[in-house]
Coordinates of C-alpha atoms and ligand atoms in Angstrom, one line a residue:
M1 CA -95.9 116.1 23.6
C2 CA -92.8 117.1 24.6
G3 CA -89.9 117.2 22.0
I4 CA -86.3 117.1 23.5
I5 CA -83.4 117.9 21.2
G6 CA -79.8 118.0 22.2
Y7 CA -76.3 118.2 20.3
T8 CA -72.9 118.5 21.4
G9 CA -70.1 118.9 19.1
T10 CA -67.5 120.8 16.6
Q11 CA -70.7 122.7 15.0
Y12 CA -72.5 125.4 15.9
A13 CA -75.8 124.2 18.5
K14 CA -77.4 126.8 18.2
D15 CA -78.9 126.0 14.3
I16 CA -78.9 122.5 15.2
I17 CA -81.4 122.6 18.4
I18 CA -83.8 125.1 16.7
D19 CA -84.3 122.9 13.5
G20 CA -84.7 120.0 15.9
L21 CA -87.3 121.5 17.6
S22 CA -89.1 122.5 14.1
T23 CA -89.3 119.0 13.4
L24 CA -90.1 117.7 16.7
E25 CA -93.5 120.5 16.1
Y26 CA -95.9 117.9 14.5
R27 CA -95.9 116.4 18.2
G28 CA -98.1 119.4 19.9
Y29 CA -96.7 122.0 21.8
D30 CA -97.3 125.2 23.7
S31 CA -93.7 127.1 24.4
A32 CA -90.1 126.3 24.0
G33 CA -87.0 126.6 24.4
I34 CA -83.2 126.4 24.3
A35 CA -79.8 126.5 26.6
L36 CA -76.4 126.7 25.0
G37 CA -73.7 125.8 27.0
G38 CA -70.1 127.2 27.0
D39 CA -68.7 129.5 30.1
D40 CA -72.3 130.1 31.1
I41 CA -75.4 128.9 30.1
A42 CA -77.3 130.8 27.8
I43 CA -81.3 130.1 27.8
T44 CA -83.5 131.5 26.0
K45 CA -87.5 130.4 26.4
Q46 CA -90.9 131.5 26.1
S47 CA -94.9 130.7 25.2
G48 CA -94.9 130.4 21.1
R49 CA -93.9 129.1 17.8
V50 CA -90.4 127.8 17.6
S51 CA -89.7 130.7 14.6
E52 CA -90.5 133.1 17.4
L53 CA -88.0 131.5 19.6
A54 CA -85.3 131.7 16.9
K55 CA -85.9 135.0 16.1
L56 CA -85.0 135.9 20.3
I57 CA -81.7 134.2 20.2
P58 CA -78.8 136.2 20.3
T59 CA -75.6 135.1 18.5
S60 CA -74.2 132.3 19.6
F61 CA -70.9 130.1 19.1
A62 CA -71.6 127.5 21.7
T63 CA -70.9 123.9 20.5
I64 CA -73.3 122.1 22.8
G65 CA -76.6 122.9 23.9
I66 CA -80.2 121.5 24.6
G67 CA -83.7 122.8 23.1
H68 CA -87.6 121.6 24.3
T69 CA -90.7 122.1 23.3
R70 CA -93.3 121.8 26.3
W71 CA -97.0 120.8 26.4
A72 CA -98.4 121.7 29.2
T73 CA -98.7 120.1 32.6
H74 CA -97.4 121.3 35.8
G75 CA -98.3 124.9 35.3
A76 CA -99.9 127.3 32.5
P77 CA -98.1 127.7 29.0
T78 CA -95.6 130.5 30.2
S79 CA -91.9 132.0 29.6
K80 CA -91.0 131.2 33.1
N81 CA -92.9 127.4 33.0
A82 CA -91.3 126.7 29.7
H83 CA -87.6 124.8 29.5
P84 CA -85.4 124.6 30.0
H85 CA -85.0 124.9 34.1
Q86 CA -81.9 126.3 35.9
S87 CA -80.2 124.6 39.0
F88 CA -80.6 128.0 41.4
D89 CA -76.6 128.1 41.4
G90 CA -76.8 128.8 37.3
N91 CA -74.9 126.0 36.9
I92 CA -77.1 123.1 35.3
A93 CA -80.0 123.2 32.8
I94 CA -82.1 121.0 32.2
V95 CA -85.0 119.6 30.4
H96 CA -87.6 117.0 30.9
N97 CA -90.1 115.0 29.0
G98 CA -93.1 113.4 31.4
I99 CA -94.8 114.0 35.0
I100 CA -93.1 113.3 38.2
E101 CA -95.6 112.1 41.0
N102 CA -94.0 112.8 44.3
C103 CA -93.4 116.4 42.6
E104 CA -94.6 117.9 45.9
I105 CA -92.8 116.0 48.3
L106 CA -89.5 116.6 46.6
K107 CA -90.8 120.5 46.3
K108 CA -90.8 120.4 50.2
E109 CA -87.7 119.0 50.4
I110 CA -86.2 121.8 48.1
T111 CA -87.6 125.0 49.4
S112 CA -86.8 123.4 53.4
R113 CA -83.2 123.8 51.9
G114 CA -84.1 128.3 51.2
I115 CA -84.0 127.2 47.5
V116 CA -86.5 128.9 45.3
F117 CA -88.7 127.5 42.8
K118 CA -89.0 130.3 39.6
S119 CA -91.8 127.9 37.5
D120 CA -94.2 125.8 38.7
T121 CA -93.8 123.0 36.8
D122 CA -92.1 120.2 39.0
S123 CA -89.7 119.7 35.9
E124 CA -87.6 122.6 37.6
I125 CA -87.1 120.3 40.7
I126 CA -84.5 118.2 38.5
A127 CA -82.5 120.9 38.2
H128 CA -82.5 121.6 41.8
L129 CA -81.8 117.8 42.6
L130 CA -78.9 117.0 40.2
A131 CA -77.0 120.9 41.7
L132 CA -77.4 119.6 45.2
E133 CA -76.0 116.1 44.5
D134 CA -72.2 115.7 44.6
Q135 CA -71.1 116.3 40.9
S136 CA -67.9 114.6 40.7
D137 CA -69.4 111.6 39.8
M138 CA -72.2 112.8 37.3
V139 CA -73.5 108.8 36.7
Q140 CA -74.2 108.7 40.0
A141 CA -75.2 112.3 40.5
V142 CA -78.0 111.2 37.4
E143 CA -79.1 108.1 38.6
N144 CA -79.7 109.2 42.2
V145 CA -81.5 112.0 40.6
A146 CA -83.7 109.5 38.9
N147 CA -84.3 107.6 41.9
K148 CA -85.6 110.1 44.1
I149 CA -88.0 111.2 40.6
E150 CA -91.6 108.7 41.0
G151 CA -93.3 108.8 37.4
S152 CA -92.2 108.9 33.8
S153 CA -89.1 111.5 33.3
S154 CA -86.8 111.4 30.6
F155 CA -84.2 114.2 30.8
L156 CA -81.0 116.0 29.8
A157 CA -78.7 118.3 31.7
I158 CA -75.8 120.5 30.4
R159 CA -73.4 122.5 33.2
K160 CA -71.8 125.2 33.0
N161 CA -67.6 125.0 31.4
D162 CA -68.4 121.5 30.3
D163 CA -69.6 119.6 26.9
K164 CA -71.0 117.3 28.1
I165 CA -74.8 115.8 27.7
Y166 CA -76.0 113.9 30.6
C167 CA -79.4 112.1 30.2
H168 CA -81.8 109.6 31.6
K169 CA -85.0 107.7 30.3
K170 CA -87.5 106.5 31.8
N171 CA -91.1 106.2 30.1
A172 CA -91.1 108.9 27.3
A173 CA -88.4 107.5 24.7
L174 CA -84.8 109.1 23.7
T175 CA -82.9 108.4 21.0
I176 CA -79.1 109.1 20.7
G177 CA -77.7 109.7 17.4
I178 CA -74.2 109.4 16.4
G179 CA -73.0 111.9 13.9
F180 CA -69.1 112.9 12.2
D181 CA -69.7 116.0 13.9
G182 CA -70.5 115.4 17.3
N183 CA -73.8 113.0 19.2
Y184 CA -77.6 114.3 18.8
I185 CA -80.5 113.0 21.5
A186 CA -83.9 113.7 20.3
S187 CA -87.1 111.9 22.0
D188 CA -88.0 111.3 18.0
M189 CA -85.7 109.5 15.5
L190 CA -87.2 112.0 13.2
A191 CA -85.6 115.5 14.8
L192 CA -81.6 113.3 13.7
A193 CA -82.5 111.7 10.6
K194 CA -81.1 115.3 8.9
Y195 CA -77.7 114.5 10.5
T196 CA -77.2 110.5 11.0
S197 CA -79.0 107.5 10.4
K198 CA -76.9 105.4 13.6
G199 CA -77.9 105.3 16.7
I200 CA -79.1 104.1 19.7
V201 CA -82.0 103.6 21.8
L202 CA -81.9 104.4 25.6
S203 CA -84.0 101.7 27.4
D204 CA -85.7 102.8 31.0
D205 CA -83.5 103.4 33.7
E206 CA -80.2 103.7 31.4
T207 CA -78.1 106.9 32.2
A208 CA -76.1 108.4 29.2
I209 CA -73.1 110.5 28.7
L210 CA -72.9 112.2 25.7
A211 CA -69.1 113.9 24.8
K212 CA -68.3 115.6 21.5
N213 CA -66.1 111.6 20.0
S214 CA -68.0 109.3 23.1
V215 CA -71.4 108.0 23.4
K216 CA -71.1 105.7 26.9
V217 CA -74.7 103.9 28.6
Y218 CA -75.1 103.6 32.2
K219 CA -77.2 101.0 33.8
N220 CA -77.4 101.1 37.6
G221 CA -73.9 102.6 37.6
V222 CA -72.3 100.1 35.6
E223 CA -71.3 101.0 32.0
I224 CA -73.1 99.0 29.8
E225 CA -72.8 97.7 25.8
K226 CA -75.2 98.9 23.3
D227 CA -76.5 98.1 20.3
L228 CA -75.7 100.6 17.2
I229 CA -78.3 100.0 15.3
D230 CA -79.7 101.5 11.5
I231 CA -81.9 105.0 13.1
S232 CA -82.5 106.2 9.5
C233 CA -86.3 107.6 8.5
K234 CA -86.9 109.8 5.9
P235 CA -87.3 113.8 7.2
P236 CA -90.7 114.8 6.9
K237 CA -91.1 116.8 3.5
I238 CA -92.1 120.7 4.3
C239 CA -96.3 120.4 3.3
P240 CA -98.7 123.3 3.4
C241 CA -100.8 120.5 5.4
Y242 CA -100.1 117.4 6.2
M243 CA -102.9 115.9 6.9
Q244 CA -104.4 116.3 3.7
A245 CA -100.9 115.1 2.1
E246 CA -101.6 112.2 5.1
I247 CA -105.4 111.1 3.7
D248 CA -104.0 111.4 0.1
E249 CA -101.3 109.4 1.0
I250 CA -103.8 106.5 2.2
P251 CA -103.9 104.1 -1.0
T252 CA -99.6 104.0 -1.0
A253 CA -99.6 102.8 2.6
L254 CA -102.4 100.4 1.6
L255 CA -99.9 98.9 -0.5
N256 CA -96.8 99.4 2.1
T257 CA -98.8 97.6 5.2
Y258 CA -99.9 94.7 2.6
E259 CA -95.9 94.2 1.4
S260 CA -95.1 94.1 5.1
F261 CA -97.4 92.2 6.9
Y262 CA -96.3 89.5 4.7
S263 CA -92.9 90.3 5.3
T264 CA -92.6 90.1 8.6
I265 CA -95.3 88.5 10.6
K266 CA -93.4 85.1 12.0
K267 CA -95.0 81.3 12.2
E268 CA -94.5 81.9 16.2
C269 CA -96.4 84.6 16.6
I270 CA -99.4 83.3 14.8
D271 CA -98.9 80.1 16.4
D272 CA -99.0 82.0 20.1
I273 CA -102.2 83.7 19.0
K274 CA -103.7 80.7 18.1
K275 CA -102.5 78.9 21.5
A276 CA -104.1 81.5 24.1
E277 CA -107.0 81.3 25.5
R278 CA -108.0 85.4 25.2
I279 CA -106.5 87.5 22.6
A280 CA -106.4 91.3 24.5
I281 CA -105.9 94.2 22.1
V282 CA -105.1 97.7 23.5
A283 CA -104.4 101.5 22.3
C284 CA -105.9 105.0 22.7
G285 CA -107.6 107.3 20.9
T286 CA -108.1 106.6 16.9
A287 CA -106.1 103.1 17.2
Y288 CA -108.7 102.2 19.8
H289 CA -110.9 102.3 17.0
A290 CA -108.9 99.5 15.1
G291 CA -108.6 97.5 18.0
L292 CA -112.5 97.5 17.8
Y293 CA -112.0 97.1 14.5
G294 CA -109.3 94.1 15.7
K295 CA -112.2 92.4 17.2
E296 CA -114.6 92.6 15.0
V297 CA -112.7 90.3 12.0
I298 CA -110.4 88.3 14.4
E299 CA -114.0 87.1 16.1
I300 CA -115.8 86.8 12.9
L301 CA -112.6 85.2 10.6
A302 CA -110.6 83.3 13.0
N303 CA -113.7 82.9 15.9
K304 CA -111.6 83.7 19.0
P305 CA -113.2 86.1 21.2
V306 CA -111.1 89.4 21.9
E307 CA -111.5 91.5 24.5
V308 CA -111.2 95.5 23.8
Y309 CA -108.8 97.6 26.1
I310 CA -108.6 101.8 26.5
G311 CA -104.9 102.3 27.2
S312 CA -105.4 103.8 30.2
E313 CA -108.2 101.8 31.9
Y314 CA -105.9 98.5 31.2
D315 CA -104.9 98.6 35.0
R316 CA -107.9 97.3 35.6
A317 CA -108.3 94.4 33.3
R318 CA -109.2 91.5 34.9
F319 CA -108.0 87.8 33.9
I320 CA -104.8 88.7 32.7
S321 CA -102.2 85.6 32.7
N322 CA -99.8 83.3 30.7
K323 CA -103.2 82.6 28.5
T324 CA -103.4 85.8 27.2
F325 CA -102.5 87.0 24.1
A326 CA -102.1 90.9 24.8
I327 CA -101.9 92.8 21.0
F328 CA -101.3 96.6 21.2
I329 CA -101.9 99.3 18.5
S330 CA -100.0 102.6 18.5
Q331 CA -99.2 105.0 15.5
S332 CA -96.2 106.4 17.8
G333 CA -95.1 103.4 19.7
E334 CA -94.9 105.6 22.5
T335 CA -98.5 106.7 24.0
A336 CA -97.7 105.8 27.7
D337 CA -100.9 104.5 28.6
T338 CA -100.1 101.6 25.6
L339 CA -96.8 101.4 26.8
A340 CA -98.0 100.7 30.3
A341 CA -100.1 98.3 29.1
V342 CA -97.8 96.6 27.5
N343 CA -95.5 96.5 30.5
R344 CA -98.5 95.1 32.9
S345 CA -99.7 92.5 30.6
K346 CA -95.1 91.3 30.5
S347 CA -95.5 91.4 34.0
L348 CA -98.7 88.9 34.0
G349 CA -97.0 86.9 32.0
A350 CA -99.2 87.5 29.0
K351 CA -97.3 86.9 25.1
T352 CA -97.1 90.7 23.2
L353 CA -97.5 92.0 19.9
S354 CA -97.4 95.5 19.2
I355 CA -98.6 97.5 15.5
T356 CA -97.2 100.4 15.5
N357 CA -96.3 103.0 12.5
V358 CA -92.8 103.8 14.2
A359 CA -89.8 100.9 13.7
N360 CA -87.4 101.4 16.6
S361 CA -90.4 102.8 19.1
S362 CA -90.4 101.9 22.7
I363 CA -93.2 99.7 22.1
T364 CA -91.0 97.7 19.5
F365 CA -88.5 96.9 22.1
L366 CA -91.0 96.4 24.8
S367 CA -93.2 94.1 22.6
D368 CA -92.2 90.0 21.4
Y369 CA -93.7 90.8 18.2
S370 CA -94.2 93.7 15.9
L371 CA -95.6 94.4 13.1
I372 CA -94.7 97.8 11.5
L373 CA -98.1 100.0 9.5
E374 CA -95.1 101.0 6.7
A375 CA -97.4 104.1 6.4
G376 CA -95.0 106.6 6.2
P377 CA -94.3 109.6 8.9
E378 CA -97.6 110.8 10.5
I379 CA -96.7 115.2 11.1
A380 CA -100.7 116.3 11.7
V381 CA -101.4 115.5 15.4
A382 CA -105.3 113.8 13.7
A383 CA -104.2 110.3 12.5
T384 CA -105.4 109.2 9.1
K385 CA -103.4 106.7 7.0
S386 CA -101.8 105.4 10.1
Y387 CA -105.8 104.2 10.7
N388 CA -106.5 102.9 7.6
S389 CA -103.3 101.0 7.8
Q390 CA -103.6 99.5 11.3
L391 CA -107.4 98.5 10.2
L392 CA -105.1 96.8 7.4
M393 CA -103.0 94.4 9.2
L394 CA -105.9 94.0 11.5
Y395 CA -107.7 92.3 8.9
L396 CA -104.6 90.3 7.1
L397 CA -103.6 89.2 10.7
A398 CA -107.3 88.4 11.5
N399 CA -106.9 85.7 8.0
E400 CA -103.8 84.9 8.7
L401 CA -105.3 83.0 12.2
A402 CA -108.1 81.7 9.9
G403 CA -105.6 80.4 7.8
N404 CA -106.2 82.9 4.5
K405 CA -103.5 84.5 2.2
V406 CA -105.5 87.8 0.9
K407 CA -104.5 88.2 -2.4
R408 CA -102.2 90.8 -3.1
E409 CA -104.7 92.5 -6.4
T410 CA -107.9 92.5 -3.0
I411 CA -105.7 95.5 -1.6
E412 CA -104.5 96.8 -5.1
K413 CA -107.9 97.4 -5.7
L414 CA -109.0 98.9 -2.3
S415 CA -106.4 101.6 -2.9
Q416 CA -107.7 102.4 -5.5
E417 CA -110.6 103.1 -5.0
A418 CA -109.3 104.3 -1.4
K419 CA -107.7 106.8 -3.9
T420 CA -111.2 107.5 -6.0
L421 CA -112.9 107.9 -2.9
S422 CA -109.9 111.0 -1.5
T423 CA -111.7 112.8 -4.6
H424 CA -115.7 113.2 -3.0
S425 CA -116.9 115.0 -0.3
I426 CA -119.5 115.5 1.7
F427 CA -118.9 118.6 3.5
T428 CA -121.6 121.1 3.4
E429 CA -121.2 124.7 4.7
S430 CA -123.9 123.6 7.0
M431 CA -121.9 121.0 9.2
A432 CA -119.3 124.1 10.5
K433 CA -122.5 125.0 12.6
D434 CA -124.5 121.8 13.4
N435 CA -124.1 119.4 16.5
L436 CA -123.3 116.1 14.2
F437 CA -124.1 112.8 14.6
F438 CA -121.9 110.1 13.4
I439 CA -124.1 106.4 13.6
G440 CA -124.0 102.5 12.3
K441 CA -124.4 99.3 13.3
G442 CA -122.0 96.5 14.4
I443 CA -118.8 97.6 12.6
D444 CA -119.5 101.0 11.4
E445 CA -120.4 102.1 14.7
L446 CA -116.6 101.8 15.4
S447 CA -116.2 103.7 12.4
A448 CA -118.7 106.2 13.2
M449 CA -116.9 106.5 16.5
E450 CA -113.5 107.5 14.8
G451 CA -115.5 109.9 12.4
A452 CA -116.8 111.5 15.4
L453 CA -113.1 111.8 16.6
K454 CA -111.9 112.9 14.1
F455 CA -114.5 116.1 14.0
K456 CA -114.0 116.8 17.1
E457 CA -110.3 116.9 17.4
I458 CA -109.8 119.3 14.3
T459 CA -113.1 121.6 14.7
Y460 CA -113.5 122.0 18.1
K461 CA -117.1 121.2 17.6
M462 CA -119.4 118.9 19.2
A463 CA -120.1 115.8 17.3
E464 CA -121.3 112.2 18.9
A465 CA -121.0 108.2 17.7
Y466 CA -124.6 106.1 17.8
P467 CA -125.2 102.8 17.8
S468 CA -128.0 103.7 15.1
G469 CA -130.4 101.7 17.0
E470 CA -130.0 103.1 19.9
L471 CA -130.4 106.8 19.2
K472 CA -134.8 106.1 20.2
H473 CA -134.2 105.2 23.3
G474 CA -132.8 108.8 24.2
T475 CA -130.2 110.9 22.4
I476 CA -133.2 111.4 19.3
A477 CA -134.6 114.1 21.9
L478 CA -131.6 115.8 20.5
M479 CA -132.8 116.0 17.1
D480 CA -133.6 119.0 15.1
T481 CA -133.5 120.8 12.7
N482 CA -129.6 122.1 13.9
C483 CA -128.5 118.7 13.5
T484 CA -126.6 116.7 11.2
V485 CA -126.7 113.0 11.1
I486 CA -123.3 110.7 9.2
A487 CA -125.2 107.2 8.8
L488 CA -123.0 104.4 7.2
A489 CA -124.9 101.6 5.7
T490 CA -121.9 98.7 5.1
N491 CA -123.8 95.8 5.5
E492 CA -126.9 93.9 3.8
Q493 CA -127.8 92.4 6.7
D494 CA -128.0 95.9 8.5
K495 CA -129.8 98.6 5.4
Q496 CA -133.3 97.9 6.7
K497 CA -132.2 99.3 10.6
L498 CA -130.5 101.9 9.0
T499 CA -132.8 103.0 7.0
V500 CA -135.7 102.8 9.1
S501 CA -133.3 105.2 11.7
V502 CA -133.0 108.2 9.1
S503 CA -136.7 108.4 8.6
E504 CA -136.4 108.7 12.4
I505 CA -134.0 111.4 12.1
K506 CA -136.0 113.3 9.2
A507 CA -138.9 113.3 11.3
R508 CA -137.5 115.7 13.7
H509 CA -136.2 117.2 10.8
A510 CA -132.2 117.1 11.1
K511 CA -129.7 117.4 8.1
T512 CA -128.7 113.5 6.8
I513 CA -126.5 112.2 4.8
G514 CA -125.4 108.7 3.7
I515 CA -122.0 106.7 3.3
S516 CA -123.5 103.7 1.9
A517 CA -122.1 100.3 0.5
V518 CA -125.5 99.2 0.5
G519 CA -127.4 101.5 -1.7
E520 CA -129.8 103.9 -0.7
I521 CA -130.9 104.5 2.6
G522 CA -132.7 107.4 2.2
C523 CA -131.0 110.5 3.5
D524 CA -130.7 113.3 1.9
I525 CA -127.5 113.3 0.2
S526 CA -125.3 109.8 0.3
L527 CA -122.1 108.9 -1.2
F528 CA -122.2 105.6 -2.4
L529 CA -118.7 103.3 -1.4
P530 CA -117.6 100.7 -4.2
K531 CA -118.2 97.2 -4.7
L532 CA -115.4 95.9 -2.6
E533 CA -115.0 91.7 -2.9
D534 CA -115.1 91.4 1.5
K535 CA -117.6 93.7 3.3
L536 CA -114.9 93.5 6.4
L537 CA -112.9 95.8 4.4
Y538 CA -115.2 98.6 3.9
P539 CA -114.6 100.4 7.6
I540 CA -110.9 101.1 5.5
L541 CA -113.2 102.8 2.8
S542 CA -116.2 104.3 4.6
I543 CA -113.6 106.8 7.3
I544 CA -112.2 108.4 4.3
P545 CA -115.1 110.5 3.8
M546 CA -114.9 111.4 7.0
Q547 CA -111.6 111.9 7.5
L548 CA -112.2 114.7 4.5
L549 CA -115.5 116.1 6.1
S550 CA -113.7 117.2 8.9
L551 CA -110.8 118.5 7.1
S552 CA -113.0 120.9 5.2
T553 CA -114.8 121.8 8.3
S554 CA -111.8 122.7 9.9
F555 CA -110.5 124.6 7.1
H556 CA -114.2 126.0 6.9
L557 CA -113.4 127.2 10.4
G558 CA -110.2 129.0 9.8
I559 CA -108.3 125.8 12.7
N560 CA -105.3 124.5 11.3
P561 CA -106.1 120.6 10.8
D562 CA -102.4 119.6 12.2
K563 CA -101.8 121.4 14.8
P564 CA -104.7 121.3 16.7
R565 CA -105.6 123.1 19.9
N566 CA -104.7 121.6 23.0
L567 CA -103.4 118.2 21.6
A568 CA -100.1 116.1 21.3
K569 CA -98.7 114.2 18.5
S570 CA -97.8 111.2 21.1
V571 CA -98.8 111.5 24.6
T572 CA -96.3 110.2 26.3
V573 CA -97.7 110.8 30.3
V574 CA -100.2 109.1 32.0
Ligands
LIG601 C1 -105.8 110.8 16.8 O1 -106.3 111.3 16.4 C2 -105.3 111.3 18.3 N1 -104.7 112.4 17.9 C3 -104.8 110.1 19.1 O2 -106.6 109.9 19.5 C4 -104.4 109.1 19.1 O3 -104.9 108.2 18.1 C5 -104.1 108.2 20.4 O4 -103.5 109.4 21.3 C6 -103.1 107.6 20.3 O5 -101.5 107.5 19.3 P1 -101.0 106.3 19.1 O6 -101.0 106.1 18.6 O7 -99.5 107.4 18.9 O8 -100.6 105.9 20.3

């Protein structure tokens, strides 16, 4: 979603802001902009790439600035809607991440004062509201504006002739970086990695004032003490295709996840899960598919019933109480729907555990317990290695609940097999034009769902996941020569049924490709998975050929898989 960066210090702000925006590009955006402060506020913004924006910015000696990458919600991705937005009097510039839910009411109030909006965005409201406040107390002014806004709204503001950045955090993450040559703030710690390793993570409803040499944080008008924490993270290495690199990193990610689980899991957490009457797992997208796997392994190994919820549907979840243990899965730790679900669970008395790839993300601060995947930064919008790591983390957790310690050798073998598998391709050119179906039974159906999601995300083509036995109840009507069906079979007990489904599909002239751990199931082409100690580990391997086939199809269609259209890496609005 939107990326935010700000700097005030002794260095030239332009270079720092542009560099930060380039780091934030991976989050997905359609326009970008920068405001440089000083005697005047110089704004440059446009739709398109940060590299193009950088060429348009005049030489500047400003040492304060804010920048933004926008993922359009209110208003098309045009220059006028790009951030920063300026107040009617030209004195204030703001960048914002979030959605202002009472936008129409506030706009009416502002326009009734004769102020004319220059953009179609909700965010411009913040600039005007701030300008209408008494500027002699900026903490009060920022808090007054924040209180008027309903919804999520993290924002930065700068003023003419002022070297301070005024910040407020509500939902979308903001982290302050404390540097030697000034202070930084960003929506994503990765953008600060080059400059500092010490910082402050803002919590909801906090206001911060960044000056060159000081940082102050306030809540309800009162200055508060915040812990200075280690925010160091490796800046992502530059690589031609992050998705490819991240698939290649799966073997290492699995070993890291294994180490992380056993060095972090707390006995109290396991006891709390065991004590709970119900387990709820909540997540979105790929992480939701990992949640479905979590249900399988926890129910099978630990014999505890589990409900899995899509984050955006959790507001309707019934029977959540202090007898529930809620597990949240989020690669980024910043997904707004998942964060809202954590808050709801806590307000209903549930204990919470988050499984995330980003230590110090919002979800880790909100939850009672956290497990960090340690899969390494994931830059490509389509999640790959984090998914494999999420599955492993849930497998380890389920085993721990069952009183089993998983041997390191088991995961070393898994990691080795993942490495071998990532050299096998099941891509055929017909996939780039066919309708694709991914089918499986039981645990393989959730892998099929993830395979289909990956394919849709980075090829823009229709793909559907289906329980294999359900096809004959309707969907088989779609089968013809223009279909390719990927059939998954990792469980011996389903082999016969899968073989029947494949033969029904072949009788309708669709092409069939098998990903099988149970030998031949009658597909035109088959990829056979290696023998694993525990069949519950197969989903960690079987997804790899599907990740790769999506990637190959994307390349074949001339699409950049790292930056698929319309998508953002972390969805920080509900
Ligand atoms: C994955 O390929 C997608 N980009 C998307 O479904 C993602 O998994 C979802 O938005 C949840 O993100 P999170 O794991 O960061 O919470």
